[in-house]
Structure formats: C-alpha cells, structure tokens
Coordinates of C-alpha atoms in Angstrom, one line a residue:
X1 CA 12.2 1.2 9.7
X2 CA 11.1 1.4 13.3
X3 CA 7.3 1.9 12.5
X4 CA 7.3 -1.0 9.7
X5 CA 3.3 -2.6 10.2
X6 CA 3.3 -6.3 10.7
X7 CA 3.0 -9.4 9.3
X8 CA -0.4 -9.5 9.1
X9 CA -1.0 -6.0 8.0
X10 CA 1.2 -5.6 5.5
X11 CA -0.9 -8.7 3.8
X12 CA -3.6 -6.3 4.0
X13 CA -2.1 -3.3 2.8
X14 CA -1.1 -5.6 -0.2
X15 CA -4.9 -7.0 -0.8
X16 CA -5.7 -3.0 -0.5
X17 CA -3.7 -2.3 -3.2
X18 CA -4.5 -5.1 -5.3
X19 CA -8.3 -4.2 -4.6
X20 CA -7.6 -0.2 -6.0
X21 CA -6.6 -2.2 -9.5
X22 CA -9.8 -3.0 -10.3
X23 CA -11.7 -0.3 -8.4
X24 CA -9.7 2.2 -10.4
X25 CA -10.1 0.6 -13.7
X26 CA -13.6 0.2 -13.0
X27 CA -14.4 3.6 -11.7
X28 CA -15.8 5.4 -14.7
X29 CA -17.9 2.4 -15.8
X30 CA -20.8 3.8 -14.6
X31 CA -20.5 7.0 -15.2
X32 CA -20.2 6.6 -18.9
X33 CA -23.4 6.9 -20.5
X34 CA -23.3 10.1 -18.8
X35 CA -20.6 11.3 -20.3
X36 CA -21.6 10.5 -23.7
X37 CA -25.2 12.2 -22.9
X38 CA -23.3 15.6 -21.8
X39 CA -20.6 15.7 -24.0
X40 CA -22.0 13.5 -27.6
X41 CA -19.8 11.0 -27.5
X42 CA -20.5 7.8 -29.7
X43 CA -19.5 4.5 -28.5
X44 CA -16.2 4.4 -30.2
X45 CA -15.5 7.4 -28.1
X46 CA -16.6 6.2 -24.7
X47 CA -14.5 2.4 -25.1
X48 CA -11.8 4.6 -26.2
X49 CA -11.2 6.3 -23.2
X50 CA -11.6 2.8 -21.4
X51 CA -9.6 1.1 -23.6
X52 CA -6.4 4.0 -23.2
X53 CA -6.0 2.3 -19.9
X54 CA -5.2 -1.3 -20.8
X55 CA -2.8 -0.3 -23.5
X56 CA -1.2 2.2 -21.2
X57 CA -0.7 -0.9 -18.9
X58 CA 0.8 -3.0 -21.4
X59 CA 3.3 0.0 -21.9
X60 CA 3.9 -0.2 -18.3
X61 CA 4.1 -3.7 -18.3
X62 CA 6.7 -3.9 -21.1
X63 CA 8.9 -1.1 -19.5
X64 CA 8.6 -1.5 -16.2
X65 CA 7.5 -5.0 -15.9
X66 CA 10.4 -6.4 -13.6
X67 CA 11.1 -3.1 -11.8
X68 CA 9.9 -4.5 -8.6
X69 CA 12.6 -7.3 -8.5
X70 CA 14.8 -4.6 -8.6
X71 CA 13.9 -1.7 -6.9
X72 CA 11.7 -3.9 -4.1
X73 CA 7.6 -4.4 -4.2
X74 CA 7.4 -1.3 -1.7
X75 CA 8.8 1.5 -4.1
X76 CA 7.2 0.4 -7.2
X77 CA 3.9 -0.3 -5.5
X78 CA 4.4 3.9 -4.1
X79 CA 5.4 5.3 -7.8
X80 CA 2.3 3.0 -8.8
X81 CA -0.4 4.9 -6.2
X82 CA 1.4 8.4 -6.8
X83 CA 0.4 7.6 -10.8
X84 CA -3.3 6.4 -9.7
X85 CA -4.0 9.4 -7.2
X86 CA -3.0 11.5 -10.7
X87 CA -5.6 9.8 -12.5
X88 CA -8.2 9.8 -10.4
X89 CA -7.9 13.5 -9.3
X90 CA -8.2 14.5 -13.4
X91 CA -11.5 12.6 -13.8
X92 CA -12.7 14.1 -10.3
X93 CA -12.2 17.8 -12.0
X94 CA -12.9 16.4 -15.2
X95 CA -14.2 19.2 -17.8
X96 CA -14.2 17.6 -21.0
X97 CA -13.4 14.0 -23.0
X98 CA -9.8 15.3 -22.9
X99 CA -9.3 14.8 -19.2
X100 CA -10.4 11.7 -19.0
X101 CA -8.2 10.2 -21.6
X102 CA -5.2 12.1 -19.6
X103 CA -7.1 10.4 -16.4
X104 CA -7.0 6.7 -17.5
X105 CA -3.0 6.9 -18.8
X106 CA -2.1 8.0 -15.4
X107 CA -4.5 5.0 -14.0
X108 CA -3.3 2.5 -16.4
X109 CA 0.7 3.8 -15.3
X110 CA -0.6 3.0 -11.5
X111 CA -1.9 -0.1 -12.3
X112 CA 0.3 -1.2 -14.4
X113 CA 3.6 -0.4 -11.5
X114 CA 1.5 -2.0 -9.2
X115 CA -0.2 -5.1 -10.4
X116 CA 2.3 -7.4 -10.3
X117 CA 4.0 -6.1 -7.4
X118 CA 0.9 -6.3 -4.8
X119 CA 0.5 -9.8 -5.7
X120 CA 4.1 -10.6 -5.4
X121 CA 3.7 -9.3 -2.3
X122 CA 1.0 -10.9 -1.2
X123 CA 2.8 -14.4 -1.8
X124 CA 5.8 -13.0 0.1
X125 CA 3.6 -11.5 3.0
X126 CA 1.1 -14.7 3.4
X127 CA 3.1 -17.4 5.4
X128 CA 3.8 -20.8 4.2
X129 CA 0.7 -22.0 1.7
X130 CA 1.6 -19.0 0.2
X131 CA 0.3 -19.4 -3.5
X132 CA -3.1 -20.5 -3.1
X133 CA -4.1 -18.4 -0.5
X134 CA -2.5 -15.2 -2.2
X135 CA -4.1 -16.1 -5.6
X136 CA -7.5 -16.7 -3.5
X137 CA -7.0 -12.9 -2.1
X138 CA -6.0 -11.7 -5.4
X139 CA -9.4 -12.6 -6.3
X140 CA -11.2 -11.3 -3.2
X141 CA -9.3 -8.1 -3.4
X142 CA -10.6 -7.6 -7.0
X143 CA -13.8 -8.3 -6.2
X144 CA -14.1 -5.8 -3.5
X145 CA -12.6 -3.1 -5.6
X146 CA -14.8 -4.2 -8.3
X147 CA -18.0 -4.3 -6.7
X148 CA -17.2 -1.0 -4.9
X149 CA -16.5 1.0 -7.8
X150 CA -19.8 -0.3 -9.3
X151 CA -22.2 0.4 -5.5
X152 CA -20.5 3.6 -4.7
X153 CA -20.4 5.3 -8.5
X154 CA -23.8 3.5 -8.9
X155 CA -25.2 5.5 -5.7
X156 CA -23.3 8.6 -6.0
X157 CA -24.6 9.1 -9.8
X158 CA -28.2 8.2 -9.4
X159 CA -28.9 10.2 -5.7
X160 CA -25.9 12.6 -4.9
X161 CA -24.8 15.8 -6.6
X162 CA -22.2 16.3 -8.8
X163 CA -22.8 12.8 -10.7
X164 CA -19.8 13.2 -12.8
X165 CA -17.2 14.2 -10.0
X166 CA -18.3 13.2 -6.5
X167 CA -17.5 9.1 -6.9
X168 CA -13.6 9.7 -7.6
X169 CA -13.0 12.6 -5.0
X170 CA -14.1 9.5 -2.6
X171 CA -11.8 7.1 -4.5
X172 CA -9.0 9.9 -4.2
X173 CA -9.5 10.1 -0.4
X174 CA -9.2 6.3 0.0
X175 CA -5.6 6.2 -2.1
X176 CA -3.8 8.6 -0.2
X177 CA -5.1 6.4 3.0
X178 CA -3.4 3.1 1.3
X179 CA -0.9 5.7 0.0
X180 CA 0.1 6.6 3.6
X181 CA -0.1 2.8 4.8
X182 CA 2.2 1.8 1.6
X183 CA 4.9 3.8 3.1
X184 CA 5.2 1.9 6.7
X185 CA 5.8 -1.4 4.1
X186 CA 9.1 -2.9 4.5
X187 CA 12.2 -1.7 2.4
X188 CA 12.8 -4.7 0.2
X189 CA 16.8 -6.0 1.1
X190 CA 16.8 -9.1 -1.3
X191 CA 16.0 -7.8 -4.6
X192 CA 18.1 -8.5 -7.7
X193 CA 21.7 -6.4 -7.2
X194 CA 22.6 -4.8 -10.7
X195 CA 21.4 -1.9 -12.6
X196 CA 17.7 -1.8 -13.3
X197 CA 16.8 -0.8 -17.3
X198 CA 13.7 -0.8 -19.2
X199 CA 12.8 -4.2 -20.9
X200 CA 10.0 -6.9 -21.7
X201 CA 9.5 -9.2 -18.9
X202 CA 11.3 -12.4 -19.6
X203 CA 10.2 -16.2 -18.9
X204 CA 12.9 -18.6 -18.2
X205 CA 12.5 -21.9 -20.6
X206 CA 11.6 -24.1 -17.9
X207 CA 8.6 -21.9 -16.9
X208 CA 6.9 -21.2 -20.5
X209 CA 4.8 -24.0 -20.5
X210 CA 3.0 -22.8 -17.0
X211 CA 3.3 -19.1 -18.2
X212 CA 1.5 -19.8 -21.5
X213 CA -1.2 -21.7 -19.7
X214 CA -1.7 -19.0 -17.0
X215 CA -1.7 -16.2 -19.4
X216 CA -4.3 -17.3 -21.9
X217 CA -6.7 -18.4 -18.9
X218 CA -5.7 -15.1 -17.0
X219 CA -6.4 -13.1 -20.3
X220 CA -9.4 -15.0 -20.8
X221 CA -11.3 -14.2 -17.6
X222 CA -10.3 -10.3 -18.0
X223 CA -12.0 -10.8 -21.2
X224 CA -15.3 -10.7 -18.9
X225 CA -14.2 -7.3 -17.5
X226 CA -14.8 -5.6 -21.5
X227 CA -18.8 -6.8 -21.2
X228 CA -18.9 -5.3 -17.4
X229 CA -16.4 -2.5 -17.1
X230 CA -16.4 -1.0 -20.9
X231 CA -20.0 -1.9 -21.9
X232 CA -21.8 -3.2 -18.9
X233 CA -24.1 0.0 -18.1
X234 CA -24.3 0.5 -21.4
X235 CA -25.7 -2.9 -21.9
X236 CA -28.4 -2.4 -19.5
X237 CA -29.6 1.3 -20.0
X238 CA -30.3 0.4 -23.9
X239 CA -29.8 -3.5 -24.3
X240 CA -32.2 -4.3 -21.1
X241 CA -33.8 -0.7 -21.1
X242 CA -33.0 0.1 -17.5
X243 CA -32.8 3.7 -16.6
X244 CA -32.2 3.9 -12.9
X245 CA -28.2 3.9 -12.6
X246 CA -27.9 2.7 -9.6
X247 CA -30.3 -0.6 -9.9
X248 CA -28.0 -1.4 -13.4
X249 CA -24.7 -0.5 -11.0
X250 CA -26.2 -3.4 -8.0
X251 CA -27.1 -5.4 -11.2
X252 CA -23.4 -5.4 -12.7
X253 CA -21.8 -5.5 -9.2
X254 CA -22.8 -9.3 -9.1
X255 CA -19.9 -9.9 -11.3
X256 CA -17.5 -8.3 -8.1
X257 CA -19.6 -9.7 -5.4
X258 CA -19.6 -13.4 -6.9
X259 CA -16.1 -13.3 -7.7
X260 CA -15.3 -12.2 -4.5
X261 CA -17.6 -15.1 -2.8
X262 CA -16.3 -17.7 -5.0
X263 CA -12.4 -16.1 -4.6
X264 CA -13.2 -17.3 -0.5
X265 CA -14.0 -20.8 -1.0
X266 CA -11.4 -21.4 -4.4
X267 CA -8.2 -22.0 -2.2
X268 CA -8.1 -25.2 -1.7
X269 CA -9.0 -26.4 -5.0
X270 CA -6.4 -27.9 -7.8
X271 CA -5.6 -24.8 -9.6
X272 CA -6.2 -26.5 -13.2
X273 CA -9.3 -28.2 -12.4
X274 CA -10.7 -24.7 -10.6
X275 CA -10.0 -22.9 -14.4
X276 CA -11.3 -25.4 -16.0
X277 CA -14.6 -25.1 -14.4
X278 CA -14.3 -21.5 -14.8
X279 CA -14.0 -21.6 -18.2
X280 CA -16.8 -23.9 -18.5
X281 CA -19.0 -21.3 -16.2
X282 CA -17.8 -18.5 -18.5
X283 CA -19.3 -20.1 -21.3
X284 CA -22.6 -19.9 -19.8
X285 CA -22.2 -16.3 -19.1
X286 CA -22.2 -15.9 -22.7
X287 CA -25.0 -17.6 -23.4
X288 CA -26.7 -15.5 -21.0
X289 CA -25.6 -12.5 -22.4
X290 CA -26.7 -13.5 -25.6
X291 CA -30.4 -14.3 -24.0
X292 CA -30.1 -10.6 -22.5
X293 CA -29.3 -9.2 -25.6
X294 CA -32.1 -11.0 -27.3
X295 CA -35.3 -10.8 -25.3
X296 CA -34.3 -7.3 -23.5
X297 CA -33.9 -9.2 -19.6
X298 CA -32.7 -7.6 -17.1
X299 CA -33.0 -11.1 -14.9
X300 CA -30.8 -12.6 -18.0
X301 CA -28.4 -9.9 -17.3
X302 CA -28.4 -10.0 -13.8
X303 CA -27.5 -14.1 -14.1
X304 CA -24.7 -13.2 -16.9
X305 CA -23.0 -10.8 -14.5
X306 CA -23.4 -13.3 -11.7
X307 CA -22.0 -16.3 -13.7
X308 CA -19.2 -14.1 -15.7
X309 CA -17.6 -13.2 -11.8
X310 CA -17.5 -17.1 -10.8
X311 CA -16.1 -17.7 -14.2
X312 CA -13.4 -14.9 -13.8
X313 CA -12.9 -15.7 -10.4
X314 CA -12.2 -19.6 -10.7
X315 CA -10.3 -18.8 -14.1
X316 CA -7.7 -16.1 -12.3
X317 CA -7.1 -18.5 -9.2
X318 CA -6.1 -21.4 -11.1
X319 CA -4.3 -19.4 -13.9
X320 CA -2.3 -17.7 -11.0
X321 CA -1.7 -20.1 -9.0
X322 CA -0.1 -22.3 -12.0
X323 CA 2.6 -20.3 -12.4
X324 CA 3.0 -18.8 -8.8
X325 CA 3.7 -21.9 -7.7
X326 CA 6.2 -22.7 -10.4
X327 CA 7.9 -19.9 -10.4
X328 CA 11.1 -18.3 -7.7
X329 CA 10.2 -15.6 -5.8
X330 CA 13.6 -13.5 -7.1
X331 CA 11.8 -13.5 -10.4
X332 CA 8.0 -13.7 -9.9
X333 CA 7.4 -9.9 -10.3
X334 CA 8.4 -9.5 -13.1
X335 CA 6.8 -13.2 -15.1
X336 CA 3.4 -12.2 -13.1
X337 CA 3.8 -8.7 -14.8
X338 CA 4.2 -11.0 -18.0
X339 CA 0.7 -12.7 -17.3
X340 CA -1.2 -9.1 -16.5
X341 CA 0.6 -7.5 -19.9
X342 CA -1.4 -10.1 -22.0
X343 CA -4.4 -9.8 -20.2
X344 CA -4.8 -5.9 -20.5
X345 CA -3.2 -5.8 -23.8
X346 CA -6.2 -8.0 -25.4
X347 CA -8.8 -6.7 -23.5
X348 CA -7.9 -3.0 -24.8
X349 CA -7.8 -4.2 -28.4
X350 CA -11.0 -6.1 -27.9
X351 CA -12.6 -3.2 -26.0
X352 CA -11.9 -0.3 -29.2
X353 CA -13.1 -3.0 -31.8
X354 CA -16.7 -3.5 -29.9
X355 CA -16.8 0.0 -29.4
X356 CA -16.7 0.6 -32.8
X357 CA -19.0 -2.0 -33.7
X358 CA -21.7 -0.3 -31.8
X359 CA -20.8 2.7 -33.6
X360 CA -21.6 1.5 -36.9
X361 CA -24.1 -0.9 -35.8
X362 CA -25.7 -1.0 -32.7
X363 CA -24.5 -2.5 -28.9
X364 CA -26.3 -5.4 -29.7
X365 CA -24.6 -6.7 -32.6
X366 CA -21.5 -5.9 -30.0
X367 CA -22.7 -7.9 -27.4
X368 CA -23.1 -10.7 -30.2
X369 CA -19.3 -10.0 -30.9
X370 CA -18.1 -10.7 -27.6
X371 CA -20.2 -13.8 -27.3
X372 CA -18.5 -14.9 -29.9
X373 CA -15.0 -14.0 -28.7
X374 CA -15.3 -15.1 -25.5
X375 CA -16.7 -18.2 -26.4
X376 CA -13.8 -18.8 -28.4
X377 CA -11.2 -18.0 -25.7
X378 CA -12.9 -20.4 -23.9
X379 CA -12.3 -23.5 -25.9
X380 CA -8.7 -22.3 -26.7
X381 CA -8.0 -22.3 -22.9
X382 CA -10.3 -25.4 -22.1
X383 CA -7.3 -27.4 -24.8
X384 CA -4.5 -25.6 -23.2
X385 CA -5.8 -26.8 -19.2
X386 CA -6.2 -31.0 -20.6
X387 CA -3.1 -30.7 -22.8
X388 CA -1.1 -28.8 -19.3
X389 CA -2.7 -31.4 -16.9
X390 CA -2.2 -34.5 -19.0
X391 CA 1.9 -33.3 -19.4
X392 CA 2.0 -32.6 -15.7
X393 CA 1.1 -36.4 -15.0
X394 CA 3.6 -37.4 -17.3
X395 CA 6.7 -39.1 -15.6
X396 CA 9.7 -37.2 -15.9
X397 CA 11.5 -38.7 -18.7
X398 CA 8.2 -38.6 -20.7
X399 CA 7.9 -35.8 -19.6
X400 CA 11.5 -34.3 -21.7
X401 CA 10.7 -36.3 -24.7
X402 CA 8.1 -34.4 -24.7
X403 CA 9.3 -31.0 -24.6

C-alpha cells in the first residue's frame, strides 16, 4: 500500500488500539450508579451488564482466538474496532438496561478480535528488544485508556450535560480516528497459509509450562480490574460515602495512572521477579480495600487504587513477557489470545457473583469477597512464579526429567 504509516507509527497505532481495550471496557464504570438511580437497578443488575463483556470476550477468544495468524493483525484488529464503534454508539443513545447489555457484547466482540492482535503487533512493530518493551507498552497503553475512561466519564457526568450519553459520543469520535489510522497498517504477507475455522486457541507442549504461568498471573492482575471497573464507584459513593463523581472518578483513576507510571520504568526488569513483586503489592491492595471498607476512608481507598495498578501493572509485564518471549511469532496471536480468554473469563464469573452478593447483602460484605479472592490468587500465582523460576535454572537434562 503506497500510503502504509511507518515503523514508528504503526507502534503507535498498535498502543492506540491496545489503549481503546481498556478505555472501552472501562467506559461505563462511572456511569453506573447512575444508571441504577434512573432506571432501579440492583447490583446484580449493574455487574451484569459489566460482566456480559468478559464472557462475550471469552466467546470471542475461543472462536476467533487465532484468526489474526491467519487473516493478518491488520484485518482482525479493523473487524475488532468496526465491533467496538457498535458498542459504544448503543450506550451513547442508550434508552434503557437493554441497550447496554446489546452495547457491552458488541464491546466485548471488539475487544476480544483485537486484544491479542494489537499486542502481537506491537512485538512485531517494536524493533529488536521486542518483548519487554511491547509488554511495557501493553501496560502503558492500558493505563492511558484506563485512566481516561475514568477522568473524562468522571468529568463529563459530574459537570456536562447529558451525563449518561456525552462520555461515549467522545469515545465514538476517537475510534473512528484509530479506525481510520488502522486502515494505513500494513497487509500482513506472512500469516499462516490454509483455511482459517473456528476453534480454541491451542498451546504447543513445549510452551504450557510458560503459558500456565502467564495466564494465572495475567488473570490474577485483571482480577483488580472487578474492584475498579465493576464496583469501584460503587465502592466509593456508598462504601467511602463520596458523592461528587468526578472526585471518586480522579480517586479510581490512580489505578490507570500508576499502572501506567510503573508500565514506564518495568522494561527492564526480569519478567518473573517483576510479577512476583506485583503479586506481593496486590496483596496490600487488599488489605487496603479491606481498611476502606471498614472505617469508610476515602484516603484508604485512594492508596488501594494506587497500589492495585502497580500490582496489575508489574503482574501483566512479567506474565506477558514469560510467554512472549517463549513463544514464535507465527503463533503468538493466537497463545496471547489464550492468556486474555482466561483472564476475562474469570473476571466475568467473579464480577456476577459479587454482584449478587451485594444484592442479598450489602457491597461491603462484597468487597470482603474479593479480598478474599484476590488474596487467594495471589498465593496461587506467588507458587506458580518460585516453582517456574526454580525449573528455569534447572540444567537441561534436569530440566526433562522433570517434565
């Protein structure tokens, strides 16, 4: 194509679109106590129509999981954005809970075509140290979308008109820019020949044990995004008792804006040491949430949010980064889709169950619940990172007895 970008920008178009994963998924979050004030919802409701997302990008996952090895990281990532700029468009006209359950299944099909794929891309766009510093912009790109969704829906709902509407007719202006920019990416010439059908995305033998490992730590930090994302405002209007929407929306967006800091400076760290410390942070943040919870704080909330994003952030570098670096580029779509799939299916099931806790109970016993959860994911990944670091320094024949 005579109007392909270059090098350097089609890195950025990729961090772009890896950036609209979260700020689409996270869109909503602020908006929802609104929506349950206008329309009755209970919380079972509200984490429903969160929680349609991840599933619907587990679907995607399982279907269309290694599409992009087939059909090239620039057609799926453009069916992926077509699916989003759906989704978004429904919640902007939203008129009832109906809309935004069709909403979130055509954002969960974007994100789901184009998760994998952008950060495929981004490995294939960065140069030579090609796995750390994509995994380190994986995390930066997140964090930007994260911590925009949060500032701009924040704003927009506390100071501008139309509270409800006006925060994704500006996230639907800014797809069909990255839409447009998509398009100039280069047609993919070495993807896999063969007929592309629908199937689960499959892990050689030889890369199981760095899949396992980078899929539990990976779905363990997105764990973090069902307290922020799903619950987080939530949390603060009745947990912490803070009213003004857009303080709790600067208050939650500590979670993108450390992640994104801590993203920066994570590149050149060992990815198993940098999730291990993660995981250890994470921990904290729970304790934190619990404190929050407890004595109604909204500085223990504000420290929880800042602590869960250097968590998530040090636990999604060195998750993807394990198995990027293990695994051949003809392939890495779709075993990366493998990784997300876990990640998104968990935190959907996770999401629905707390939200019906605080139906029957009350959000704090649900906060409590995912204290608990996450604190259990935690030492289960904390095991997995010793017992994958003491089989990496293994010599080889050890190494097979092993296995």
């Amino acid at each position: 194509m005579a109007t392909e970008l270059s090098q350097k920008a089609r890195f950025w178009v990729a961090a772009g679109i890896v950036a609209h994963t979260l700020w689409t998924s996270a869109a909503p979050a602020m908006a929802y106590p609104l929506y349950a004030a206008q329309w009755h919802l209970t919380p079972t409701i509200t984490t429903a129509v969160f929680a349609i997302y991840p599933i619907v990008v587990v679907a995607t996952l399982i279907v269309f999981g290694d599409l992009s090895d087939h059909v090239g990281r620039r057609m799926t990532m453009l069916f992926g954005l077509t699916a989003s700029i759906v989704g978004v468009f429904l919640f902007a006209i939203a008129g009832d809970v109906w809309m935004l359950f069709v909403g979130r299944v055509f954002m969960g099909l974007g994100v789901g075509l184009t998760a994998g794929p952008s950060t495929a891309a981004l490995v294939e766009y960065v140069g030579d140290d090609g796995a750390e510093r994509a995994s380190s912009m994986t995390i930066s790109g997140q964090a930007i979308g994260f911590a925009a969704a949060l500032l701009v829906g924040g704003l927009l709902i506390q100071y501008a008109p139309f509270p409800t509407h006006l925060n994704f007719v500006v996230l639907l202006f800014l797809l069909l820019v990255l839409t447009g920019l998509t398009y100039f990416l280069p047609r993919d010439v070495d993807a896999i020949e063969g007929r592309w059908t629908p199937r689960l995305p499959r892990v050689e033998r030889s890369l199981r044990g760095p899949f396992i490992v980078s899929s539990i730590t990976v779905m363990t930090a997105y764990t973090h995004g069902v307290t922020v994302g799903s619950l987080g405002s939530q949390f603060a209007r009745e947990l912490v008792q803070s009213s003004n929407v857009f303080v709790n929306s600067v208050a939650l967006s500590l979670f993108g804006i450390s992640l994104g800091v801590t993203g920066l400076f994570s590149r050149k760290a060992e990815p198993a040491k940098a999730a291990m410390l993660g995981t250890v942070i994470s921990l904290g943040a729970m304790i934190l949430l619990a404190g929050a919870a407890t004595f109604h704080s909204l500085l223990l909330f504000v420290a929880m949010a800042a602590a869960s994003g250097t968590g998530y952030a040090l636990m999604v570098y060195g998750g993807l980064a394990i198995v990027t670096r293990a695994t051949p580029k003809a392939v890495r779509g779709g075993v990366l889709s493998g990784v997300f799939l876990f990640a998104y299916l968990f935190t959907g099931i996770l999401a629905v169950i707390l939200g019906k806790i605080a139906t029957l109970s009350d959000l704090a016993h649900a906060a409590f619940s995912e204290v608990v959860v996450m604190s259990a994911l935690c030492l289960v990944t904390i095991v997995l990172l010793i017992a994958y670091a003491r089989l990496r320094s293994l010599p080889p024949s050890c190494d097979r007895r092993a296995a």
